[in-house]
């Protein structure tokens, strides 16, 4: 069964550094998403992406964040200058247009020191 | 904005039935999803309701009443492995874009022998 994959599984970085989180959505899906979950809190929407552009973003997704689909398979989230409060689990998801269901990747745990 | 409420914790016995409720307030409602999340893992899709009524999938069923802003997830024949958090998520139209999900805080279910 096709799955969303994410790398790395765990990223440790220093405050102020740039990080790129990578995702490979399910191959025939067209809509992609990033969510984050701070430890012990709810899953929060960051951004949705369709047809090579952002279709919606939340208040969390400020100028420090960007997304890109650099080739036909990868979907990346970049945080330009990380803050302590960016420490969280970041989930990528892709949506099956037929069933309208979002499938989540295993997540990247980002730790900012 | 959207408001999604579900109980924080529930406990049930192996082999029993448990019902997890979710109430929501949103404009532009476009579907309600239930996900299962084991600690440290990604949300896994369980069920999806967009019309009123009951959807059954094996041991799991989900019910929706749009007029009441209410859904429940019913788990039958509970197994120890069902111990997890159950996330209620609402999708709403936002300028016809994105189809983002807004998650509740999750209900942590503990299944006891």
CSV table of C-alpha atoms in Angstrom, one decimal:
chain,number,residue,atom,x,y,z
A,1,UNK,CA,0.0,0.0,0.0
A,2,UNK,CA,1.5,3.4,-1.0
A,3,UNK,CA,2.6,5.6,1.9
A,4,UNK,CA,3.7,9.1,2.6
A,5,UNK,CA,7.4,9.1,3.6
A,6,UNK,CA,9.4,11.8,5.5
A,7,UNK,CA,13.0,12.4,6.1
A,8,UNK,CA,14.7,12.8,8.5
A,9,UNK,CA,12.8,11.1,11.3
A,10,UNK,CA,14.6,13.3,13.8
A,11,UNK,CA,16.4,16.6,13.3
A,12,UNK,CA,18.3,18.5,16.0
A,13,UNK,CA,19.4,22.0,15.2
A,14,UNK,CA,20.6,25.2,16.9
A,15,UNK,CA,18.4,28.2,17.2
A,16,UNK,CA,18.8,30.5,14.2
A,17,UNK,CA,19.7,27.7,11.8
A,18,UNK,CA,17.8,26.8,8.7
A,19,UNK,CA,16.2,23.4,8.4
A,20,UNK,CA,14.6,21.6,5.5
A,21,UNK,CA,12.1,18.8,6.1
A,22,UNK,CA,11.5,16.5,3.3
A,23,UNK,CA,8.4,14.5,2.2
A,24,UNK,CA,7.5,12.2,-0.6
A,25,UNK,CA,3.7,12.2,-1.0
A,26,UNK,CA,1.7,9.3,-2.4
A,27,UNK,CA,2.5,9.4,-6.1
A,28,UNK,CA,-1.0,10.0,-7.7
A,29,UNK,CA,-2.0,12.6,-5.0
A,30,UNK,CA,-2.2,16.2,-6.1
A,31,UNK,CA,-2.8,18.1,-2.8
A,32,UNK,CA,-0.1,18.3,-0.1
A,33,UNK,CA,-0.1,19.6,3.4
A,34,UNK,CA,2.2,20.3,6.3
A,35,UNK,CA,0.9,20.1,9.9
A,36,UNK,CA,2.8,20.3,13.2
A,37,UNK,CA,2.2,19.0,16.7
A,38,UNK,CA,3.9,20.4,19.6
A,39,UNK,CA,4.4,17.8,22.3
A,40,UNK,CA,1.2,17.1,24.2
A,41,UNK,CA,-0.8,19.5,22.0
A,42,UNK,CA,-3.2,19.2,19.1
A,43,UNK,CA,-2.2,18.8,15.5
A,44,UNK,CA,-2.2,22.2,13.8
A,45,UNK,CA,-2.5,23.0,10.1
A,46,UNK,CA,0.4,25.0,8.6
A,47,UNK,CA,0.0,25.1,4.8
A,48,UNK,CA,-1.6,23.4,1.8
A,49,UNK,CA,-0.1,23.1,-1.7
A,50,UNK,CA,-1.7,22.4,-5.0
A,51,UNK,CA,-0.5,22.8,-8.6
A,52,UNK,CA,2.8,24.2,-7.5
A,53,UNK,CA,1.5,26.9,-5.3
A,54,UNK,CA,0.3,27.5,-1.8
A,55,UNK,CA,-3.5,27.3,-1.7
A,56,UNK,CA,-4.0,28.1,2.0
A,57,UNK,CA,-1.8,28.8,5.0
A,58,UNK,CA,-2.4,29.4,8.7
A,59,UNK,CA,-1.2,32.2,11.0
A,60,UNK,CA,1.7,30.0,12.1
A,61,UNK,CA,3.1,29.8,8.6
A,62,UNK,CA,4.9,33.2,8.6
A,63,UNK,CA,7.8,34.5,6.6
A,64,UNK,CA,10.1,32.1,8.2
A,65,UNK,CA,8.4,29.2,6.5
A,66,UNK,CA,8.4,28.2,2.9
A,67,UNK,CA,7.4,25.2,0.9
A,68,UNK,CA,8.6,23.8,-2.4
A,69,UNK,CA,8.1,21.0,-4.8
A,70,UNK,CA,11.5,20.9,-6.3
A,71,UNK,CA,10.8,17.9,-8.5
A,72,UNK,CA,8.1,15.4,-9.3
A,73,UNK,CA,8.2,13.5,-6.1
A,74,UNK,CA,9.6,15.7,-3.2
A,75,UNK,CA,7.7,18.2,-1.1
A,76,UNK,CA,9.8,20.3,1.3
A,77,UNK,CA,9.2,22.6,4.3
A,78,UNK,CA,11.9,25.1,5.0
A,79,UNK,CA,12.2,27.0,8.2
A,80,UNK,CA,14.7,29.8,7.6
A,81,UNK,CA,15.8,30.7,11.1
A,82,UNK,CA,14.6,28.3,13.7
A,83,UNK,CA,13.3,29.3,17.1
A,84,UNK,CA,13.0,27.3,20.3
A,85,UNK,CA,9.2,27.2,19.9
A,86,UNK,CA,9.5,25.6,16.5
A,87,UNK,CA,10.4,22.3,18.3
A,88,UNK,CA,7.6,20.0,17.3
A,89,UNK,CA,6.6,17.0,15.3
A,90,UNK,CA,6.1,18.0,11.6
A,91,UNK,CA,3.7,15.8,9.6
A,92,UNK,CA,3.4,15.9,5.9
A,93,UNK,CA,0.1,14.7,4.4
A,94,UNK,CA,-1.3,14.1,0.9
A,95,UNK,CA,-4.9,13.9,-0.2
A,96,UNK,CA,-6.6,11.3,-2.3
A,97,UNK,CA,-8.9,13.3,-4.5
A,98,UNK,CA,-11.3,10.3,-5.0
A,99,UNK,CA,-11.9,9.5,-1.3
A,100,UNK,CA,-11.1,13.0,-0.1
A,101,UNK,CA,-8.9,11.5,2.7
A,102,UNK,CA,-5.6,12.9,3.9
A,103,UNK,CA,-2.9,10.4,4.6
A,104,UNK,CA,-0.1,11.4,7.0
A,105,UNK,CA,3.6,10.6,6.9
A,106,UNK,CA,5.4,9.3,9.9
A,107,UNK,CA,6.6,12.8,10.9
A,108,UNK,CA,9.9,14.5,11.5
A,109,UNK,CA,10.7,15.4,15.1
A,110,UNK,CA,12.4,18.8,15.1
A,111,UNK,CA,14.3,19.7,18.2
A,112,UNK,CA,15.7,23.3,18.4
A,113,UNK,CA,18.3,23.9,21.0
B,1,UNK,CA,-13.2,30.3,13.4
B,2,UNK,CA,-13.7,26.7,14.4
B,3,UNK,CA,-14.2,25.1,17.8
B,4,UNK,CA,-13.9,21.3,18.3
B,5,UNK,CA,-14.4,19.6,21.6
B,6,UNK,CA,-13.8,16.1,22.7
B,7,UNK,CA,-13.2,14.5,26.1
B,8,UNK,CA,-9.5,14.4,27.1
B,9,UNK,CA,-9.4,10.9,28.4
B,10,UNK,CA,-11.5,7.8,28.6
B,11,UNK,CA,-11.0,4.3,30.0
B,12,UNK,CA,-12.6,1.1,28.9
B,13,UNK,CA,-12.3,-2.6,29.3
B,14,UNK,CA,-11.0,-5.1,26.8
B,15,UNK,CA,-13.8,-6.6,24.8
B,16,UNK,CA,-16.2,-3.8,25.6
B,17,UNK,CA,-17.7,-1.0,23.4
B,18,UNK,CA,-16.7,2.6,23.8
B,19,UNK,CA,-18.2,5.8,22.3
B,20,UNK,CA,-16.0,8.9,21.8
B,21,UNK,CA,-17.9,12.1,21.2
B,22,UNK,CA,-17.0,15.2,19.3
B,23,UNK,CA,-18.8,18.4,19.0
B,24,UNK,CA,-17.9,21.2,16.6
B,25,UNK,CA,-18.8,24.7,15.6
B,26,UNK,CA,-17.8,25.8,12.1
B,27,UNK,CA,-19.0,27.6,9.1
B,28,UNK,CA,-18.7,26.0,5.7
B,29,UNK,CA,-18.7,22.4,7.1
B,30,UNK,CA,-17.3,20.0,4.5
B,31,UNK,CA,-16.7,16.7,6.4
B,32,UNK,CA,-15.6,15.2,9.6
B,33,UNK,CA,-12.7,12.8,10.0
B,34,UNK,CA,-11.5,10.5,12.8
B,35,UNK,CA,-7.9,9.5,13.1
B,36,UNK,CA,-6.1,7.2,15.5
B,37,UNK,CA,-2.7,8.3,16.9
B,38,UNK,CA,-0.4,6.1,18.9
B,39,UNK,CA,2.1,8.0,21.0
B,40,UNK,CA,5.0,9.4,18.9
B,41,UNK,CA,3.4,8.2,15.7
B,42,UNK,CA,1.4,9.8,12.8
B,43,UNK,CA,-2.3,10.1,12.8
B,44,UNK,CA,-3.9,7.1,10.9
B,45,UNK,CA,-7.1,7.6,9.1
B,46,UNK,CA,-10.1,5.7,10.5
B,47,UNK,CA,-13.3,7.2,9.0
B,48,UNK,CA,-14.9,10.0,7.2
B,49,UNK,CA,-18.5,11.4,7.4
B,50,UNK,CA,-19.8,14.2,5.2
B,51,UNK,CA,-23.5,13.3,5.3
B,52,UNK,CA,-25.7,12.6,8.3
B,53,UNK,CA,-25.8,9.0,9.6
B,54,UNK,CA,-23.6,6.1,10.5
B,55,UNK,CA,-20.5,4.8,8.6
B,56,UNK,CA,-19.4,1.3,9.6
B,57,UNK,CA,-15.9,-0.1,9.0
B,58,UNK,CA,-15.3,-3.3,10.8
B,59,UNK,CA,-15.0,-2.7,14.6
B,60,UNK,CA,-15.1,1.0,14.0
B,61,UNK,CA,-18.2,3.1,13.3
B,62,UNK,CA,-18.7,6.9,13.0
B,63,UNK,CA,-21.8,8.9,13.2
B,64,UNK,CA,-22.5,12.4,12.2
B,65,UNK,CA,-25.4,14.9,12.8
B,66,UNK,CA,-24.7,18.1,11.0
B,67,UNK,CA,-27.6,20.0,12.5
B,68,UNK,CA,-26.3,19.3,16.0
B,69,UNK,CA,-22.6,19.7,15.2
B,70,UNK,CA,-22.0,16.3,16.7
B,71,UNK,CA,-20.1,13.1,15.8
B,72,UNK,CA,-19.1,10.0,17.6
B,73,UNK,CA,-16.7,7.2,17.0
B,74,UNK,CA,-17.8,3.8,18.2
B,75,UNK,CA,-15.2,1.1,18.9
B,76,UNK,CA,-16.5,-2.4,19.4
B,77,UNK,CA,-14.7,-5.5,20.8
B,78,UNK,CA,-12.0,-3.4,22.3
B,79,UNK,CA,-8.4,-4.7,22.1
B,80,UNK,CA,-5.4,-3.6,24.1
B,81,UNK,CA,-3.9,-2.3,20.9
B,82,UNK,CA,-6.8,0.2,20.6
B,83,UNK,CA,-5.1,2.2,23.4
B,84,UNK,CA,-4.3,5.4,21.6
B,85,UNK,CA,-5.5,9.0,21.1
B,86,UNK,CA,-8.5,9.5,18.8
B,87,UNK,CA,-8.5,12.7,16.9
B,88,UNK,CA,-11.7,14.4,15.6
B,89,UNK,CA,-10.9,16.7,12.6
B,90,UNK,CA,-13.2,19.0,10.7
B,91,UNK,CA,-12.8,20.2,7.2
B,92,UNK,CA,-14.4,23.4,6.1
B,93,UNK,CA,-14.6,25.4,2.9
B,94,UNK,CA,-12.2,28.4,3.1
B,95,UNK,CA,-12.5,30.3,-0.1
B,96,UNK,CA,-12.8,27.0,-1.9
B,97,UNK,CA,-9.1,26.3,-1.2
B,98,UNK,CA,-6.9,23.9,0.6
B,99,UNK,CA,-9.4,21.7,2.4
B,100,UNK,CA,-7.3,21.9,5.5
B,101,UNK,CA,-8.2,19.9,8.6
B,102,UNK,CA,-8.8,21.5,12.0
B,103,UNK,CA,-8.1,19.0,14.8
B,104,UNK,CA,-9.6,18.7,18.2
B,105,UNK,CA,-7.3,18.0,21.1
B,106,UNK,CA,-7.8,14.3,20.9
B,107,UNK,CA,-9.3,11.7,23.3
B,108,UNK,CA,-6.7,9.5,25.0
B,109,UNK,CA,-8.3,6.0,25.3
B,110,UNK,CA,-6.9,3.5,27.8
B,111,UNK,CA,-8.0,-0.1,27.4
B,112,UNK,CA,-7.6,-2.2,30.5
B,113,UNK,CA,-7.6,-6.0,30.7
